mmCIF file of C-alpha atoms and ligand atoms in Angstrom:
data_model
loop_
_atom_site.group_PDB
_atom_site.id
_atom_site.type_symbol
_atom_site.label_atom_id
_atom_site.label_comp_id
_atom_site.label_asym_id
_atom_site.label_seq_id
_atom_site.Cartn_x
_atom_site.Cartn_y
_atom_site.Cartn_z
ATOM 1 C CA MET A 1 0.000 0.000 0.000
ATOM 2 C CA GLU A 2 1.196 3.478 -0.855
ATOM 3 C CA GLU A 3 1.699 5.577 2.287
ATOM 4 C CA PHE A 4 -0.873 8.354 2.162
ATOM 5 C CA LYS A 5 -1.011 10.983 4.787
ATOM 6 C CA LYS A 6 -3.126 13.752 3.330
ATOM 7 C CA ILE A 7 -6.285 13.280 1.339
ATOM 8 C CA GLY A 8 -8.826 15.726 -0.087
ATOM 9 C CA VAL A 9 -12.595 15.569 -0.421
ATOM 10 C CA LEU A 10 -14.829 17.681 -2.677
ATOM 11 C CA THR A 11 -18.411 17.916 -3.880
ATOM 12 C CA SER A 12 -18.992 18.767 -7.545
ATOM 13 C CA GLY A 13 -21.849 19.270 -10.037
ATOM 14 C CA GLY A 14 -25.406 19.533 -8.756
ATOM 15 C CA ASP A 15 -25.826 19.399 -4.984
ATOM 16 C CA ALA A 16 -27.785 16.529 -3.493
ATOM 17 C CA PRO A 17 -29.176 15.889 -0.002
ATOM 18 C CA GLY A 18 -26.866 13.469 1.805
ATOM 19 C CA MET A 19 -23.636 14.968 0.458
ATOM 20 C CA ASN A 20 -22.923 16.293 3.957
ATOM 21 C CA ALA A 21 -23.388 12.823 5.434
ATOM 22 C CA ALA A 22 -20.845 11.542 2.903
ATOM 23 C CA ILE A 23 -18.341 14.323 3.732
ATOM 24 C CA ARG A 24 -18.756 13.559 7.435
ATOM 25 C CA ALA A 25 -18.140 9.847 6.854
ATOM 26 C CA VAL A 26 -15.050 10.508 4.709
ATOM 27 C CA VAL A 27 -13.613 12.859 7.342
ATOM 28 C CA ARG A 28 -14.305 10.666 10.342
ATOM 29 C CA ALA A 29 -13.381 7.336 8.723
ATOM 30 C CA GLY A 30 -10.297 9.060 7.241
ATOM 31 C CA ILE A 31 -9.140 10.402 10.584
ATOM 32 C CA HIS A 32 -9.858 7.000 12.149
ATOM 33 C CA ALA A 33 -7.541 5.441 9.541
ATOM 34 C CA GLY A 34 -4.773 7.949 10.316
ATOM 35 C CA PHE A 35 -5.207 10.435 7.434
ATOM 36 C CA GLU A 36 -5.304 14.189 7.519
ATOM 37 C CA VAL A 37 -8.399 15.173 5.590
ATOM 38 C CA TYR A 38 -8.709 18.416 3.590
ATOM 39 C CA GLY A 39 -11.909 19.900 2.227
ATOM 40 C CA ILE A 40 -11.608 21.287 -1.305
ATOM 41 C CA ARG A 41 -14.293 23.975 -1.583
ATOM 42 C CA ARG A 42 -16.501 24.572 -4.680
ATOM 43 C CA GLY A 43 -15.503 21.380 -6.486
ATOM 44 C CA TYR A 44 -12.812 21.603 -9.166
ATOM 45 C CA MET A 45 -12.956 25.410 -8.963
ATOM 46 C CA GLY A 46 -11.541 25.246 -5.441
ATOM 47 C CA MET A 47 -8.968 22.695 -6.559
ATOM 48 C CA ILE A 48 -7.705 25.109 -9.219
ATOM 49 C CA GLU A 49 -7.795 28.113 -6.900
ATOM 50 C CA GLY A 50 -6.316 26.297 -3.902
ATOM 51 C CA ASP A 51 -9.445 26.915 -1.814
ATOM 52 C CA ILE A 52 -8.552 24.066 0.500
ATOM 53 C CA ILE A 53 -9.157 23.795 4.248
ATOM 54 C CA PRO A 54 -8.277 21.194 6.886
ATOM 55 C CA LEU A 55 -11.308 19.294 8.174
ATOM 56 C CA THR A 56 -11.408 18.056 11.744
ATOM 57 C CA SER A 57 -13.920 15.697 13.282
ATOM 58 C CA GLN A 58 -15.615 18.715 14.916
ATOM 59 C CA ALA A 59 -15.830 20.529 11.575
ATOM 60 C CA VAL A 60 -18.301 17.928 10.380
ATOM 61 C CA SER A 61 -20.403 17.671 13.511
ATOM 62 C CA GLY A 62 -24.079 18.612 13.292
ATOM 63 C CA ILE A 63 -24.227 18.348 9.493
ATOM 64 C CA ILE A 64 -25.613 14.854 8.852
ATOM 65 C CA GLN A 65 -29.197 16.161 8.865
ATOM 66 C CA ASN A 66 -28.550 19.100 6.531
ATOM 67 C CA GLY A 67 -29.194 19.233 2.785
ATOM 68 C CA GLY A 68 -26.763 20.991 0.420
ATOM 69 C CA THR A 69 -23.034 20.670 0.966
ATOM 70 C CA ILE A 70 -20.846 22.458 3.520
ATOM 71 C CA LEU A 71 -18.011 22.377 0.966
ATOM 72 C CA GLN A 72 -20.255 24.045 -1.627
ATOM 73 C CA THR A 73 -20.210 22.891 -5.209
ATOM 74 C CA ALA A 74 -19.593 24.373 -8.640
ATOM 75 C CA ARG A 75 -19.397 23.699 -12.327
ATOM 76 C CA CYS A 76 -15.892 24.573 -13.502
ATOM 77 C CA LYS A 77 -15.103 25.262 -17.172
ATOM 78 C CA GLU A 78 -11.339 25.468 -16.643
ATOM 79 C CA PHE A 79 -11.235 21.851 -15.515
ATOM 80 C CA PHE A 80 -12.210 20.780 -19.039
ATOM 81 C CA THR A 81 -8.827 22.068 -20.262
ATOM 82 C CA PRO A 82 -5.415 20.396 -19.744
ATOM 83 C CA GLU A 83 -4.091 23.742 -18.416
ATOM 84 C CA GLY A 84 -6.869 23.926 -15.831
ATOM 85 C CA ARG A 85 -6.200 20.381 -14.650
ATOM 86 C CA LYS A 86 -2.442 21.086 -14.490
ATOM 87 C CA THR A 87 -3.116 24.065 -12.188
ATOM 88 C CA ALA A 88 -5.415 21.852 -10.096
ATOM 89 C CA TYR A 89 -2.741 19.176 -9.837
ATOM 90 C CA ASP A 90 -0.094 21.756 -8.859
ATOM 91 C CA GLN A 91 -2.373 22.927 -6.036
ATOM 92 C CA LEU A 92 -2.760 19.359 -4.763
ATOM 93 C CA VAL A 93 1.035 18.986 -4.758
ATOM 94 C CA LYS A 94 1.401 22.335 -2.954
ATOM 95 C CA PHE A 95 -0.967 21.177 -0.205
ATOM 96 C CA GLY A 96 0.621 17.712 -0.104
ATOM 97 C CA ILE A 97 -2.682 16.030 -0.999
ATOM 98 C CA GLN A 98 -1.990 12.567 -2.408
ATOM 99 C CA ALA A 99 -5.497 11.242 -3.092
ATOM 100 C CA VAL A 100 -8.940 12.767 -3.613
ATOM 101 C CA ILE A 101 -12.485 11.621 -2.926
ATOM 102 C CA VAL A 102 -14.965 13.176 -5.358
ATOM 103 C CA ILE A 103 -18.658 13.263 -4.469
ATOM 104 C CA GLY A 104 -20.720 14.054 -7.593
ATOM 105 C CA GLY A 105 -22.330 12.839 -10.783
ATOM 106 C CA ASP A 106 -21.084 11.532 -14.116
ATOM 107 C CA GLY A 107 -19.580 14.855 -15.265
ATOM 108 C CA SER A 108 -17.564 15.094 -12.053
ATOM 109 C CA PHE A 109 -16.418 11.491 -12.513
ATOM 110 C CA THR A 110 -15.381 12.139 -16.116
ATOM 111 C CA GLY A 111 -13.140 14.961 -14.892
ATOM 112 C CA ALA A 112 -11.881 12.765 -12.046
ATOM 113 C CA SER A 113 -11.079 9.911 -14.378
ATOM 114 C CA ILE A 114 -9.107 12.220 -16.703
ATOM 115 C CA ILE A 115 -6.974 13.906 -14.016
ATOM 116 C CA SER A 116 -6.392 10.594 -12.283
ATOM 117 C CA ARG A 117 -4.997 9.163 -15.536
ATOM 118 C CA GLU A 118 -2.999 12.274 -16.451
ATOM 119 C CA TYR A 119 -1.227 12.620 -13.101
ATOM 120 C CA ASP A 120 -1.558 9.161 -11.595
ATOM 121 C CA ILE A 121 -3.493 10.416 -8.573
ATOM 122 C CA PRO A 122 -5.776 7.936 -6.813
ATOM 123 C CA ILE A 123 -9.353 9.225 -7.016
ATOM 124 C CA ILE A 124 -12.348 7.526 -5.465
ATOM 125 C CA GLY A 125 -15.846 8.621 -6.549
ATOM 126 C CA ILE A 126 -18.961 8.621 -4.399
ATOM 127 C CA PRO A 127 -22.200 8.898 -6.440
ATOM 128 C CA GLY A 128 -24.020 12.042 -5.325
ATOM 129 C CA THR A 129 -26.870 13.177 -7.568
ATOM 130 C CA ILE A 130 -30.638 13.177 -7.206
ATOM 131 C CA ASP A 131 -30.974 11.790 -10.751
ATOM 132 C CA ASN A 132 -29.811 8.234 -9.900
ATOM 133 C CA ASP A 133 -28.389 8.015 -13.422
ATOM 134 C CA LEU A 134 -25.001 6.463 -12.644
ATOM 135 C CA PHE A 135 -24.118 3.046 -13.959
ATOM 136 C CA GLY A 136 -22.845 0.566 -11.352
ATOM 137 C CA THR A 137 -24.932 1.538 -8.359
ATOM 138 C CA ASP A 138 -28.567 0.892 -7.500
ATOM 139 C CA TYR A 139 -28.870 4.227 -5.712
ATOM 140 C CA THR A 140 -27.083 7.555 -5.733
ATOM 141 C CA ILE A 141 -26.975 9.837 -2.704
ATOM 142 C CA GLY A 142 -29.909 12.266 -2.768
ATOM 143 C CA TYR A 143 -32.218 10.200 -4.955
ATOM 144 C CA ASP A 144 -34.315 8.822 -2.107
ATOM 145 C CA THR A 145 -34.734 12.271 -0.546
ATOM 146 C CA ALA A 146 -35.734 13.787 -3.904
ATOM 147 C CA LEU A 147 -38.300 11.002 -4.391
ATOM 148 C CA ASN A 148 -39.831 11.688 -1.006
ATOM 149 C CA THR A 149 -39.928 15.436 -1.710
ATOM 150 C CA VAL A 150 -41.753 14.788 -4.986
ATOM 151 C CA VAL A 151 -44.215 12.403 -3.349
ATOM 152 C CA GLU A 152 -45.044 14.898 -0.604
ATOM 153 C CA ALA A 153 -45.629 17.674 -3.168
ATOM 154 C CA VAL A 154 -47.684 15.524 -5.547
ATOM 155 C CA ASP A 155 -49.891 14.219 -2.728
ATOM 156 C CA LYS A 156 -50.804 17.857 -2.087
ATOM 157 C CA ILE A 157 -51.399 18.514 -5.766
ATOM 158 C CA ARG A 158 -53.650 15.442 -5.858
ATOM 159 C CA ASP A 159 -55.923 16.980 -3.189
ATOM 160 C CA THR A 160 -56.646 20.008 -5.311
ATOM 161 C CA ALA A 161 -56.692 17.989 -8.553
ATOM 162 C CA SER A 162 -59.423 15.694 -7.266
ATOM 163 C CA SER A 163 -61.438 18.516 -5.699
ATOM 164 C CA HIS A 164 -61.662 20.226 -9.092
ATOM 165 C CA GLY A 165 -61.543 17.129 -11.309
ATOM 166 C CA ARG A 166 -58.383 18.393 -12.983
ATOM 167 C CA ILE A 167 -55.533 16.868 -14.911
ATOM 168 C CA PHE A 168 -52.152 17.955 -13.595
ATOM 169 C CA PHE A 169 -48.928 17.636 -15.535
ATOM 170 C CA VAL A 170 -46.145 17.587 -12.953
ATOM 171 C CA GLU A 171 -42.600 18.083 -14.201
ATOM 172 C CA VAL A 172 -39.775 16.599 -12.156
ATOM 173 C CA MET A 173 -35.996 16.665 -12.612
ATOM 174 C CA GLY A 174 -34.310 14.258 -14.988
ATOM 175 C CA ASN A 175 -32.804 15.799 -18.072
ATOM 176 C CA GLU A 176 -31.588 12.575 -19.570
ATOM 177 C CA ALA A 177 -33.046 10.039 -17.176
ATOM 178 C CA GLY A 178 -36.494 9.225 -15.876
ATOM 179 C CA PHE A 179 -35.618 7.557 -12.568
ATOM 180 C CA VAL A 180 -37.231 10.264 -10.414
ATOM 181 C CA ALA A 181 -40.383 10.447 -12.584
ATOM 182 C CA LEU A 182 -40.821 6.680 -12.769
ATOM 183 C CA ARG A 183 -40.420 5.797 -9.115
ATOM 184 C CA SER A 184 -42.224 8.851 -7.747
ATOM 185 C CA GLY A 185 -44.973 8.273 -10.335
ATOM 186 C CA ILE A 186 -45.562 4.783 -8.984
ATOM 187 C CA ALA A 187 -45.434 6.050 -5.405
ATOM 188 C CA CYS A 188 -48.047 8.742 -6.173
ATOM 189 C CA GLY A 189 -50.322 6.471 -8.206
ATOM 190 C CA ALA A 190 -49.766 8.645 -11.282
ATOM 191 C CA GLU A 191 -52.051 8.004 -14.226
ATOM 192 C CA GLY A 192 -49.243 8.597 -16.696
ATOM 193 C CA ILE A 193 -45.434 8.689 -16.611
ATOM 194 C CA LEU A 194 -43.434 10.292 -19.433
ATOM 195 C CA ILE A 195 -39.683 9.738 -19.383
ATOM 196 C CA PRO A 196 -36.807 10.177 -21.869
ATOM 197 C CA GLU A 197 -36.131 6.413 -21.989
ATOM 198 C CA GLU A 198 -39.541 5.569 -23.457
ATOM 199 C CA LYS A 199 -40.679 6.791 -26.845
ATOM 200 C CA GLY A 200 -44.264 7.136 -28.076
ATOM 201 C CA GLN A 201 -45.715 7.911 -24.669
ATOM 202 C CA LEU A 202 -47.791 10.797 -25.937
ATOM 203 C CA ASP A 203 -49.943 8.321 -27.894
ATOM 204 C CA ARG A 204 -50.427 6.202 -24.778
ATOM 205 C CA LEU A 205 -51.477 9.349 -22.950
ATOM 206 C CA ARG A 206 -53.981 10.213 -25.693
ATOM 207 C CA LYS A 207 -55.447 6.721 -25.409
ATOM 208 C CA TYR A 208 -55.777 7.111 -21.659
ATOM 209 C CA LEU A 209 -57.430 10.515 -22.031
ATOM 210 C CA ALA A 210 -59.858 9.178 -24.625
ATOM 211 C CA GLU A 211 -60.800 6.054 -22.662
ATOM 212 C CA ARG A 212 -60.275 6.501 -18.954
ATOM 213 C CA ALA A 213 -59.693 10.089 -17.857
ATOM 214 C CA ARG A 214 -63.369 10.957 -17.646
ATOM 215 C CA GLN A 215 -64.046 8.144 -15.200
ATOM 216 C CA LYS A 216 -61.444 9.493 -12.801
ATOM 217 C CA LYS A 217 -61.776 12.316 -10.301
ATOM 218 C CA SER A 218 -58.300 13.544 -11.158
ATOM 219 C CA SER A 219 -55.224 12.605 -13.124
ATOM 220 C CA ILE A 220 -51.577 13.139 -12.329
ATOM 221 C CA ILE A 221 -49.198 12.822 -15.252
ATOM 222 C CA MET A 222 -45.549 12.753 -14.157
ATOM 223 C CA VAL A 223 -43.220 14.222 -16.747
ATOM 224 C CA ALA A 224 -39.415 14.039 -16.616
ATOM 225 C CA GLU A 225 -37.950 17.346 -17.814
ATOM 226 C CA GLY A 226 -35.974 15.601 -20.606
ATOM 227 C CA GLU A 227 -38.941 13.702 -22.048
ATOM 228 C CA GLU A 228 -39.054 13.636 -25.860
ATOM 229 C CA GLU A 229 -41.652 16.391 -26.447
ATOM 230 C CA GLY A 230 -39.740 18.867 -24.281
ATOM 231 C CA GLY A 231 -41.323 18.777 -20.830
ATOM 232 C CA ALA A 232 -44.618 19.342 -19.035
ATOM 233 C CA MET A 233 -45.469 22.774 -20.519
ATOM 234 C CA THR A 234 -45.203 21.490 -24.079
ATOM 235 C CA ILE A 235 -47.140 18.303 -23.360
ATOM 236 C CA ALA A 236 -49.873 20.248 -21.562
ATOM 237 C CA SER A 237 -50.275 22.668 -24.465
ATOM 238 C CA ILE A 238 -50.459 19.816 -27.020
ATOM 239 C CA ILE A 239 -53.124 18.051 -24.962
ATOM 240 C CA LYS A 240 -55.066 21.270 -24.308
ATOM 241 C CA ARG A 241 -55.216 21.899 -28.059
ATOM 242 C CA GLU A 242 -56.498 18.374 -28.720
ATOM 243 C CA TYR A 243 -58.868 18.164 -25.723
ATOM 244 C CA PRO A 244 -60.048 21.753 -25.068
ATOM 245 C CA GLU A 245 -62.785 20.498 -22.741
ATOM 246 C CA LEU A 246 -60.288 19.143 -20.180
ATOM 247 C CA ASP A 247 -59.343 21.209 -17.130
ATOM 248 C CA ILE A 248 -55.552 21.092 -17.288
ATOM 249 C CA ARG A 249 -52.876 22.539 -14.994
ATOM 250 C CA THR A 250 -49.091 22.313 -15.026
ATOM 251 C CA THR A 251 -46.669 22.359 -12.102
ATOM 252 C CA ILE A 252 -42.890 22.386 -12.394
ATOM 253 C CA LEU A 253 -41.429 21.255 -9.094
ATOM 254 C CA GLY A 254 -37.943 22.583 -9.900
ATOM 255 C CA HIS A 255 -35.199 23.049 -7.340
ATOM 256 C CA ILE A 256 -37.346 22.101 -4.368
ATOM 257 C CA GLN A 257 -36.326 18.547 -5.350
ATOM 258 C CA ARG A 258 -32.668 19.260 -4.602
ATOM 259 C CA GLY A 259 -33.054 20.579 -1.090
ATOM 260 C CA GLY A 260 -34.165 19.437 2.319
ATOM 261 C CA SER A 261 -33.012 17.171 5.075
ATOM 262 C CA PRO A 262 -31.790 13.819 3.712
ATOM 263 C CA THR A 263 -33.866 10.719 4.418
ATOM 264 C CA ALA A 264 -32.515 8.022 6.739
ATOM 265 C CA PHE A 265 -31.849 5.891 3.652
ATOM 266 C CA ASP A 266 -29.671 8.581 2.045
ATOM 267 C CA ARG A 267 -27.837 9.280 5.305
ATOM 268 C CA VAL A 268 -26.991 5.622 5.833
ATOM 269 C CA SER A 269 -25.997 5.040 2.180
ATOM 270 C CA ALA A 270 -23.803 8.166 2.254
ATOM 271 C CA SER A 271 -22.178 7.071 5.521
ATOM 272 C CA ARG A 272 -21.455 3.596 4.149
ATOM 273 C CA MET A 273 -20.076 4.925 0.871
ATOM 274 C CA GLY A 274 -17.909 7.538 2.622
ATOM 275 C CA ALA A 275 -16.317 4.926 4.864
ATOM 276 C CA ALA A 276 -15.961 2.510 1.918
ATOM 277 C CA ALA A 277 -14.083 5.192 -0.053
ATOM 278 C CA ILE A 278 -11.477 5.389 2.726
ATOM 279 C CA GLU A 279 -11.182 1.584 2.818
ATOM 280 C CA ALA A 280 -10.710 1.575 -0.957
ATOM 281 C CA LEU A 281 -7.810 4.042 -0.653
ATOM 282 C CA ILE A 282 -6.212 1.913 2.038
ATOM 283 C CA ASP A 283 -6.585 -1.090 -0.302
ATOM 284 C CA ASP A 284 -4.662 0.822 -2.963
ATOM 285 C CA GLN A 285 -7.632 1.300 -5.286
ATOM 286 C CA LYS A 286 -7.351 4.027 -7.904
ATOM 287 C CA SER A 287 -9.951 5.602 -10.124
ATOM 288 C CA ILE A 288 -13.031 3.726 -8.961
ATOM 289 C CA MET A 289 -16.548 4.660 -7.882
ATOM 290 C CA ILE A 290 -18.092 3.215 -4.751
ATOM 291 C CA GLY A 291 -21.573 1.879 -5.433
ATOM 292 C CA ILE A 292 -24.265 -0.064 -3.623
ATOM 293 C CA VAL A 293 -25.745 -3.052 -5.464
ATOM 294 C CA ASN A 294 -28.217 -5.375 -3.740
ATOM 295 C CA SER A 295 -27.367 -3.593 -0.468
ATOM 296 C CA GLU A 296 -23.665 -4.484 -0.772
ATOM 297 C CA ILE A 297 -20.783 -2.087 -1.365
ATOM 298 C CA VAL A 298 -19.194 -2.522 -4.805
ATOM 299 C CA HIS A 299 -16.276 -0.953 -6.698
ATOM 300 C CA VAL A 300 -16.790 0.151 -10.311
ATOM 301 C CA PRO A 301 -13.997 1.596 -12.510
ATOM 302 C CA LEU A 302 -14.646 5.333 -12.939
ATOM 303 C CA ASN A 303 -14.244 5.174 -16.713
ATOM 304 C CA LYS A 304 -16.830 2.382 -16.849
ATOM 305 C CA THR A 305 -19.425 4.252 -14.805
ATOM 306 C CA VAL A 306 -19.145 7.281 -17.109
ATOM 307 C CA LYS A 307 -19.188 5.275 -20.358
ATOM 308 C CA MET A 308 -21.967 2.811 -19.610
ATOM 309 C CA HIS A 309 -25.628 3.745 -19.686
ATOM 310 C CA LYS A 310 -27.877 2.870 -16.767
ATOM 311 C CA ASP A 311 -31.361 1.970 -17.921
ATOM 312 C CA VAL A 312 -34.521 2.420 -15.894
ATOM 313 C CA ASN A 313 -36.083 -0.708 -14.449
ATOM 314 C CA ARG A 314 -38.372 -1.941 -17.243
ATOM 315 C CA ASP A 315 -40.424 -3.988 -14.743
ATOM 316 C CA LEU A 316 -41.332 -0.755 -12.983
ATOM 317 C CA LEU A 317 -42.469 0.756 -16.282
ATOM 318 C CA LYS A 318 -44.755 -2.228 -16.891
ATOM 319 C CA LEU A 319 -46.030 -2.059 -13.338
ATOM 320 C CA ALA A 320 -46.904 1.609 -13.740
ATOM 321 C CA GLU A 321 -48.985 0.789 -16.821
ATOM 322 C CA ILE A 322 -50.812 -2.066 -15.116
ATOM 323 C CA LEU A 323 -51.670 -0.006 -12.053
ATOM 324 C CA VAL A 324 -53.202 2.994 -13.852
HETATM 325 P P1 ATP B 1 -25.151 16.307 -11.862
HETATM 326 O O1 ATP B 1 -25.455 14.890 -12.326
HETATM 327 O O2 ATP B 1 -25.814 16.636 -10.590
HETATM 328 O O3 ATP B 1 -25.352 17.355 -12.947
HETATM 329 P P2 ATP B 1 -22.359 16.176 -12.550
HETATM 330 O O4 ATP B 1 -21.170 15.753 -11.772
HETATM 331 O O5 ATP B 1 -22.732 15.309 -13.721
HETATM 332 O O6 ATP B 1 -23.571 16.344 -11.532
HETATM 333 P P3 ATP B 1 -21.478 18.285 -14.360
HETATM 334 O O7 ATP B 1 -21.876 19.721 -14.396
HETATM 335 O O8 ATP B 1 -21.707 17.449 -15.567
HETATM 336 O O9 ATP B 1 -22.158 17.690 -13.048
HETATM 337 O O10 ATP B 1 -19.888 18.207 -14.057
HETATM 338 C C1 ATP B 1 -19.329 18.871 -12.933
HETATM 339 C C2 ATP B 1 -17.957 19.360 -13.278
HETATM 340 O O11 ATP B 1 -17.104 18.240 -13.603
HETATM 341 C C3 ATP B 1 -17.860 20.263 -14.502
HETATM 342 O O12 ATP B 1 -18.241 21.602 -14.236
HETATM 343 C C4 ATP B 1 -16.385 20.152 -14.826
HETATM 344 O O13 ATP B 1 -15.612 20.942 -13.961
HETATM 345 C C5 ATP B 1 -16.105 18.661 -14.540
HETATM 346 N N1 ATP B 1 -16.227 17.899 -15.789
HETATM 347 C C6 ATP B 1 -17.347 17.424 -16.370
HETATM 348 N N2 ATP B 1 -17.072 16.809 -17.541
HETATM 349 C C7 ATP B 1 -15.728 16.931 -17.730
HETATM 350 C C8 ATP B 1 -14.814 16.534 -18.759
HETATM 351 N N3 ATP B 1 -15.231 15.894 -19.857
HETATM 352 N N4 ATP B 1 -13.514 16.834 -18.597
HETATM 353 C C9 ATP B 1 -13.075 17.477 -17.496
HETATM 354 N N5 ATP B 1 -13.888 17.887 -16.487
HETATM 355 C C10 ATP B 1 -15.182 17.625 -16.601
#
């Protein structure tokens, strides 16, 4: 095993509830293993600018229940360039940081994989994104909390929808993936679910509206923002044109899905993955992502997780259709 002393941790890309629980686990498991742990603020931006602070066990106390990330996060254009990554590497050398734990999504892991290869730095990824769109793990940190936020909001929308006999198109996050729409749709008993992974859903929706909608007190149609027609507003206007007699409303849940106190599930997953990242470094692993598959910790090469596509669970899609 290479003798590490100093390691860094950062959060990058979109924030997700549970990132703080992961930072806390990295810091405490790291200190327990004999490392000095440094927080790199604002993702790769802070790496380039040398915005790096020592993290003690006390520095991460009282954060497990908080959404967002105490290290803050950013999207950093300079990191796309070899010059930007060279500056970032020089800063790591200056601070004596020999390995980095990156908490983020597939963009963050692409950057991590590149700098790890260019400068032979061990980098361990922890999947942190509400989208759940990372190959090699059943769940990403923040996904469960986002689902619960959506369910709570849609339950409220359902009250007003059924009082007025309305059809609500509810747009949830998921630019390229429909994980949030699919699972929250099932949990809310949605009458329709439109996601980027499934084509031709508008026709299915038309069929439903022609045959069933009038028998129902209300209808909730969950729409992932990246769905093929272009989101809930577009779908709602198409349907309104075709069925002018229907009482239609649209709600875009937006950034509310990113915030809030993480669920117990996200806190525990984040804690396990944070500690597993430290174990992976001790075991001399380089350039891997920690995942959870069938409740067990797994290691997936970073370049594989960014190259491979994770599909939605087709059984859940079928189930959603049966249960309408
Ligand atoms: P989310 O899934 O929540 O959007 P993400 O990690 O995918 O999170 P991105 O905005 O795609 O978020 O990426 C975060 C940062 O990672 C970018 O701003 C950039 O600094 C770095 N990054 C992304 N792709 C690359 C790349 N191809 N080369 C170098 N760095 C990259």
